[in-house]
GROMACS .gro file of C-alpha atoms in nm:
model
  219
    1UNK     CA    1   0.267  16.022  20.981
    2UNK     CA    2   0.098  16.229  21.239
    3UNK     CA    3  -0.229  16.148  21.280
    4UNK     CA    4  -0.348  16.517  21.281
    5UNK     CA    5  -0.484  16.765  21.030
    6UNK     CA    6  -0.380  16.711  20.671
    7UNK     CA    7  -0.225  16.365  20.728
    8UNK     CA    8  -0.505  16.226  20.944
    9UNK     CA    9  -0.671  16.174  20.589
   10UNK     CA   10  -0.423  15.951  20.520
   11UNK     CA   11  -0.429  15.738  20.871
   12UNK     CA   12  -0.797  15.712  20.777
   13UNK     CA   13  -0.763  15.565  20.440
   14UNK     CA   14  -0.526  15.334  20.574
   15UNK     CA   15  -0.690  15.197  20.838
   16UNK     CA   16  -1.057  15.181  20.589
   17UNK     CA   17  -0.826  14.908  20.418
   18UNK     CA   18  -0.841  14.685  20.702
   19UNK     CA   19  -1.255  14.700  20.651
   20UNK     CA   20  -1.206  14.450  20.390
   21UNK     CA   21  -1.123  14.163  20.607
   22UNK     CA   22  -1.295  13.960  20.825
   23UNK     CA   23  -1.339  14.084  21.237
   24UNK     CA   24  -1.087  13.925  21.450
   25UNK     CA   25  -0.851  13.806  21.139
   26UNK     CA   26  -0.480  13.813  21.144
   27UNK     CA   27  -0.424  13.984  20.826
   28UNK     CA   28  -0.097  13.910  20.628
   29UNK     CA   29   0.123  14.165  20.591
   30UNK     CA   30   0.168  14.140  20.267
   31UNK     CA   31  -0.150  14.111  20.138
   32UNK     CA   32  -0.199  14.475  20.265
   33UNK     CA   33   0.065  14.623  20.148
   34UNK     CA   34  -0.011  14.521  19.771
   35UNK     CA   35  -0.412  14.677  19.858
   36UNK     CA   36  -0.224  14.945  20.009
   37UNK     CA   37  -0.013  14.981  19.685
   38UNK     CA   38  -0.300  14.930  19.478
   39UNK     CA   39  -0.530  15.181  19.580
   40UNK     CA   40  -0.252  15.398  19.569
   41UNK     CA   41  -0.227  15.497  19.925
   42UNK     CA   42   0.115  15.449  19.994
   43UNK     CA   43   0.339  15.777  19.892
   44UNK     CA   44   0.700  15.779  19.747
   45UNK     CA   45   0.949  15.879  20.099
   46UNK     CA   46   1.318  15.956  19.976
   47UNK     CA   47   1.355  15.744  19.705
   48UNK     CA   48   1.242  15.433  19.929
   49UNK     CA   49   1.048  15.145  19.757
   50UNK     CA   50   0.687  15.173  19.738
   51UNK     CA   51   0.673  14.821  20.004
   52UNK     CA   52   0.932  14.960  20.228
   53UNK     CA   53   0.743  15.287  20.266
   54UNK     CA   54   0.433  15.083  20.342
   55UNK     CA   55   0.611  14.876  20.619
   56UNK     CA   56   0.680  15.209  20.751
   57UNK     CA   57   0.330  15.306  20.717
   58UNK     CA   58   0.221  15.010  20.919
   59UNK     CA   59   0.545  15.062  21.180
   60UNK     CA   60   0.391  15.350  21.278
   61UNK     CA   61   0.021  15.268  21.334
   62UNK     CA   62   0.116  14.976  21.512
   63UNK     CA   63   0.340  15.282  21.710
   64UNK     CA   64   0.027  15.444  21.750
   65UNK     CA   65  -0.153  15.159  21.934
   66UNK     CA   66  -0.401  15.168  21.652
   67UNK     CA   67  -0.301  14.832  21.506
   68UNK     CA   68  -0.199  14.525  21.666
   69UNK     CA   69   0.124  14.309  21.591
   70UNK     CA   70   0.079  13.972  21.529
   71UNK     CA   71   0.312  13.687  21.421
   72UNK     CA   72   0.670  13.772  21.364
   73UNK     CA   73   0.865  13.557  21.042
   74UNK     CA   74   1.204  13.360  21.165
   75UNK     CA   75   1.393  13.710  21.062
   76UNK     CA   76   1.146  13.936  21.299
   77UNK     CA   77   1.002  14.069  21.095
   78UNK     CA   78   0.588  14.112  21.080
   79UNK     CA   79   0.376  13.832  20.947
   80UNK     CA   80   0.034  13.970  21.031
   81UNK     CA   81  -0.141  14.217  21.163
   82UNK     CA   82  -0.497  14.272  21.376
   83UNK     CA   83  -0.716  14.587  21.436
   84UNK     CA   84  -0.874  14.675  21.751
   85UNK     CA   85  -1.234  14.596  21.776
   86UNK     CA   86  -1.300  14.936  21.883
   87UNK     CA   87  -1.148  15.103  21.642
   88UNK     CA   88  -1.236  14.866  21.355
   89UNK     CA   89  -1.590  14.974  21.475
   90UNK     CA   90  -1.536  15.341  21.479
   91UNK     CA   91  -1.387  15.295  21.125
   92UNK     CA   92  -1.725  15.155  21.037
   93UNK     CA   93  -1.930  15.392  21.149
   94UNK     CA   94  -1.720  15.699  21.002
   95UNK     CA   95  -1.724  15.504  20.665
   96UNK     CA   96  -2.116  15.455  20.641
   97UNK     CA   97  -2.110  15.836  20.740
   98UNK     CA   98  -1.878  15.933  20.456
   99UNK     CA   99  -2.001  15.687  20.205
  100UNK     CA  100  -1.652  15.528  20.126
  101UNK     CA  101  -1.724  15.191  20.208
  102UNK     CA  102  -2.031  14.969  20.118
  103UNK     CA  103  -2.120  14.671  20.310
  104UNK     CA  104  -2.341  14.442  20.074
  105UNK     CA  105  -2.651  14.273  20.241
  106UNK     CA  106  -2.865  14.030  20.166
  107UNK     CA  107  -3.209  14.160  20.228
  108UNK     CA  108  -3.166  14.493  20.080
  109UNK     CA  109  -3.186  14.507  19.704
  110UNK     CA  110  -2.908  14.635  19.538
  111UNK     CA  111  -2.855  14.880  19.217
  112UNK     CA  112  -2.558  14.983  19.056
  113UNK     CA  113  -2.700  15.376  19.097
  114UNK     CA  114  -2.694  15.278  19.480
  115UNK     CA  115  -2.363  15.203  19.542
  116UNK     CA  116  -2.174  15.427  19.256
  117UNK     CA  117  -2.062  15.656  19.467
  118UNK     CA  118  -1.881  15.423  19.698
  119UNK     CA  119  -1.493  15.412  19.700
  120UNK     CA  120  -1.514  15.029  19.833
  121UNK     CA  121  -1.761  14.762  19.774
  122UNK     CA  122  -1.716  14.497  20.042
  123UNK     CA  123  -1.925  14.140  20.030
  124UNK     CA  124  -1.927  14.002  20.383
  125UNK     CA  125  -1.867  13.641  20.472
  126UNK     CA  126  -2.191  13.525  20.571
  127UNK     CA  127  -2.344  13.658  20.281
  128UNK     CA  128  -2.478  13.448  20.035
  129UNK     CA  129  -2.765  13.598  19.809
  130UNK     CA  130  -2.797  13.920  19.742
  131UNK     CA  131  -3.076  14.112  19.485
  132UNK     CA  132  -2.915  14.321  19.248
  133UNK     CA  133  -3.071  14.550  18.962
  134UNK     CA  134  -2.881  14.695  18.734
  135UNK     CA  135  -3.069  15.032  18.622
  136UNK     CA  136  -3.160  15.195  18.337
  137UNK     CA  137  -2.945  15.421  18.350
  138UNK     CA  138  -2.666  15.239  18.477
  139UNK     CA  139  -2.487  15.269  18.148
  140UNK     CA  140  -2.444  15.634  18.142
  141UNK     CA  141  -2.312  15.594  18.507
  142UNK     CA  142  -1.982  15.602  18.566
  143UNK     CA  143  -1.884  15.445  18.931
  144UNK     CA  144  -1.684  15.590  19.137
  145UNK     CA  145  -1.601  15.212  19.309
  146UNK     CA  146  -1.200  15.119  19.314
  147UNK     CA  147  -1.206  14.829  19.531
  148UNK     CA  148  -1.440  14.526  19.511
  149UNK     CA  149  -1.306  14.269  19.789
  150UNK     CA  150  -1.520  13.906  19.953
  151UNK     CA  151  -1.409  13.846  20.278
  152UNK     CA  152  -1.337  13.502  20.411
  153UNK     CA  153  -1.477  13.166  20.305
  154UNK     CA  154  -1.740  13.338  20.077
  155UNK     CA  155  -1.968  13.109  19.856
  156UNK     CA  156  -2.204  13.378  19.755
  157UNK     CA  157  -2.466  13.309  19.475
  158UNK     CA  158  -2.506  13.636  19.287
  159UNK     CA  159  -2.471  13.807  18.958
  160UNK     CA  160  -2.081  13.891  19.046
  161UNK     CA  161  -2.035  14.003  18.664
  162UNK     CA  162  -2.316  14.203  18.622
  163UNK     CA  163  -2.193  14.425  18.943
  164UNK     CA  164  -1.836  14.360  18.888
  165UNK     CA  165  -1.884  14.536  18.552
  166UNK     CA  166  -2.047  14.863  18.625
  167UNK     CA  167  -1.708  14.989  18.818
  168UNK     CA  168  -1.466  15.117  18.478
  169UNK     CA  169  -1.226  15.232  18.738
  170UNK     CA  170  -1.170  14.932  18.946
  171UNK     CA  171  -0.795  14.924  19.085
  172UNK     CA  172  -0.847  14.640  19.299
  173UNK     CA  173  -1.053  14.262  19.246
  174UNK     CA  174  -1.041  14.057  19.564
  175UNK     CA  175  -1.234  13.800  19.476
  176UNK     CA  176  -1.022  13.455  19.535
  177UNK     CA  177  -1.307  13.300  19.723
  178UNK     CA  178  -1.614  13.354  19.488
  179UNK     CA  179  -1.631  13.048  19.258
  180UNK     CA  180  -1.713  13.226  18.977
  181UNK     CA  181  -1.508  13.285  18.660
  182UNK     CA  182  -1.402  13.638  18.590
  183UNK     CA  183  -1.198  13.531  18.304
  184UNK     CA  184  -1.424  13.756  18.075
  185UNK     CA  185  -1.462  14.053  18.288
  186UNK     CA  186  -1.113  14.088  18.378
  187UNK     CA  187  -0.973  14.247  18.062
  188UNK     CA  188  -1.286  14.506  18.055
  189UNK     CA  189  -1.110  14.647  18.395
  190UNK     CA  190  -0.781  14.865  18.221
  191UNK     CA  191  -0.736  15.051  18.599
  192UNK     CA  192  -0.678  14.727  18.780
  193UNK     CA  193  -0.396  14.679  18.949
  194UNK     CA  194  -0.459  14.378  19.210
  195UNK     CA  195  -0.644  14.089  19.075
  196UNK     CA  196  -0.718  13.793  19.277
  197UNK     CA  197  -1.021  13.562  19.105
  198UNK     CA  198  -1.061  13.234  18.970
  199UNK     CA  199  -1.099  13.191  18.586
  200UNK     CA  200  -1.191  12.892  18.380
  201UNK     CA  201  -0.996  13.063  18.079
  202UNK     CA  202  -0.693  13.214  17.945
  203UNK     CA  203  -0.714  13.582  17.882
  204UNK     CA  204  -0.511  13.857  17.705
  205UNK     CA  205  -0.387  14.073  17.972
  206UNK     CA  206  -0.247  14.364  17.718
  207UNK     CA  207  -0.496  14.587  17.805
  208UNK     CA  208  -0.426  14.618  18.189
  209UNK     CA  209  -0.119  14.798  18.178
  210UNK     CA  210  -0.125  14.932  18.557
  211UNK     CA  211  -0.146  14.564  18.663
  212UNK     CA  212   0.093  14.515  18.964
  213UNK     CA  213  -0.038  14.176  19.129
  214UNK     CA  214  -0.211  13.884  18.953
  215UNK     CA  215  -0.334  13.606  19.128
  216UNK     CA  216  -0.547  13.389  18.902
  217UNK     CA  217  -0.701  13.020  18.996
  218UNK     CA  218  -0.819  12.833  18.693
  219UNK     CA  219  -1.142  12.613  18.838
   0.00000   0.00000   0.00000
């Protein structure tokens, strides 16, 4: 995976992935492979499962000095994962500029015609109200969001369904740590294929075909 021309794209999709987790984290490995597998980054190598291609992936980024081992499992092999703070920063930056990832915040009202266009809705940890109108014309919209992901120890006090529901073509619901049930928006979202989110009822999942991880909490 050289990190030039055609394949930088790649690199750079990869490492917008690691946007979704708290600054300073050790991420687990595994956890970021599924995203990874989810949002349908990771490419088929020589007949190689999809996971061992990703451990690749992340083999050579850490090669690359642009990721940072972390703790090793009793058979060596990689438990978790950091970013540079540099370079988590420069992913920032070059995802505001390409509008790819959306950072929600509190004291800017929100619309579902503002953030449509964004490949990754992200609610931050600190964040615990945020002001958010669906439009008008939000119906006829259709998003363009795949991932919606809270970050660590999130309480936040919104209307999680009513934005939750405006992106048809969700792949990926990260949202463990918002105590809110998604048990009824859930089977709306056919494209997912990573849902973590608490529920306070049973569900058909028939519908969501692609599904690939399901982590469900009932509260």
């Amino acid at each position: 995976m050289d990190p030039t021309h055609d394949n930088w794209k790649k690199v750079e999709e990869n490492l917008n992935s690691f946007l979704g987790f708290p600054e300073d984290m050790e991420i687990s490995i595994s956890k970021l492979i599924r995203l990874w597998i989810a949002e349908q980054f990771v490419k088929e190598r020589s007949n190689k499962r999809l996971e061992v291609v990703a451990e690749e992936y992340l083999e050579e980024l850490i090669d690359k000095s642009l990721i940072l081992a972390g703790k090793q499992r009793a058979n060596g092999r990689m438990r978790s994962c950091k970013i540079h703070d540099l370079l988590r920063q420069l992913c920032l930056r070059e995802a505001h500029t390409e509008t790819v990832v959306h950072f929600m915040n509190e004291n800017v009202p929100m619309s579902s015609e503002a953030i449509y266009d964004q490949r990754r809705v992200i609610v931050p940890s600190k964040l615990q109200h945020v002001r958010f109108y669906p439009t008008r014309h939000s119906s006829g919209i259709t998003s363009m969001t795949r991932t919606f992901a809270t970050t660590k120890d999130n309480y936040i006090k919104m209307q999680t369904s009513s934005i939750v529901s405006q992106f048809k073509l969700l792949k990926v619901l990260d949202v463990l740590l918002v105590w809110k049930d998604f048990s009824c928006i859930i089977p709306q979202l056919v494209h997912l294929r990573y849902v973590a989110a608490n529920i306070e009822k049973a569900f058909s999942l028939d519908k969501l075909r692609n599904l690939e991880t399901i982590i469900l909490v009932k509260t």
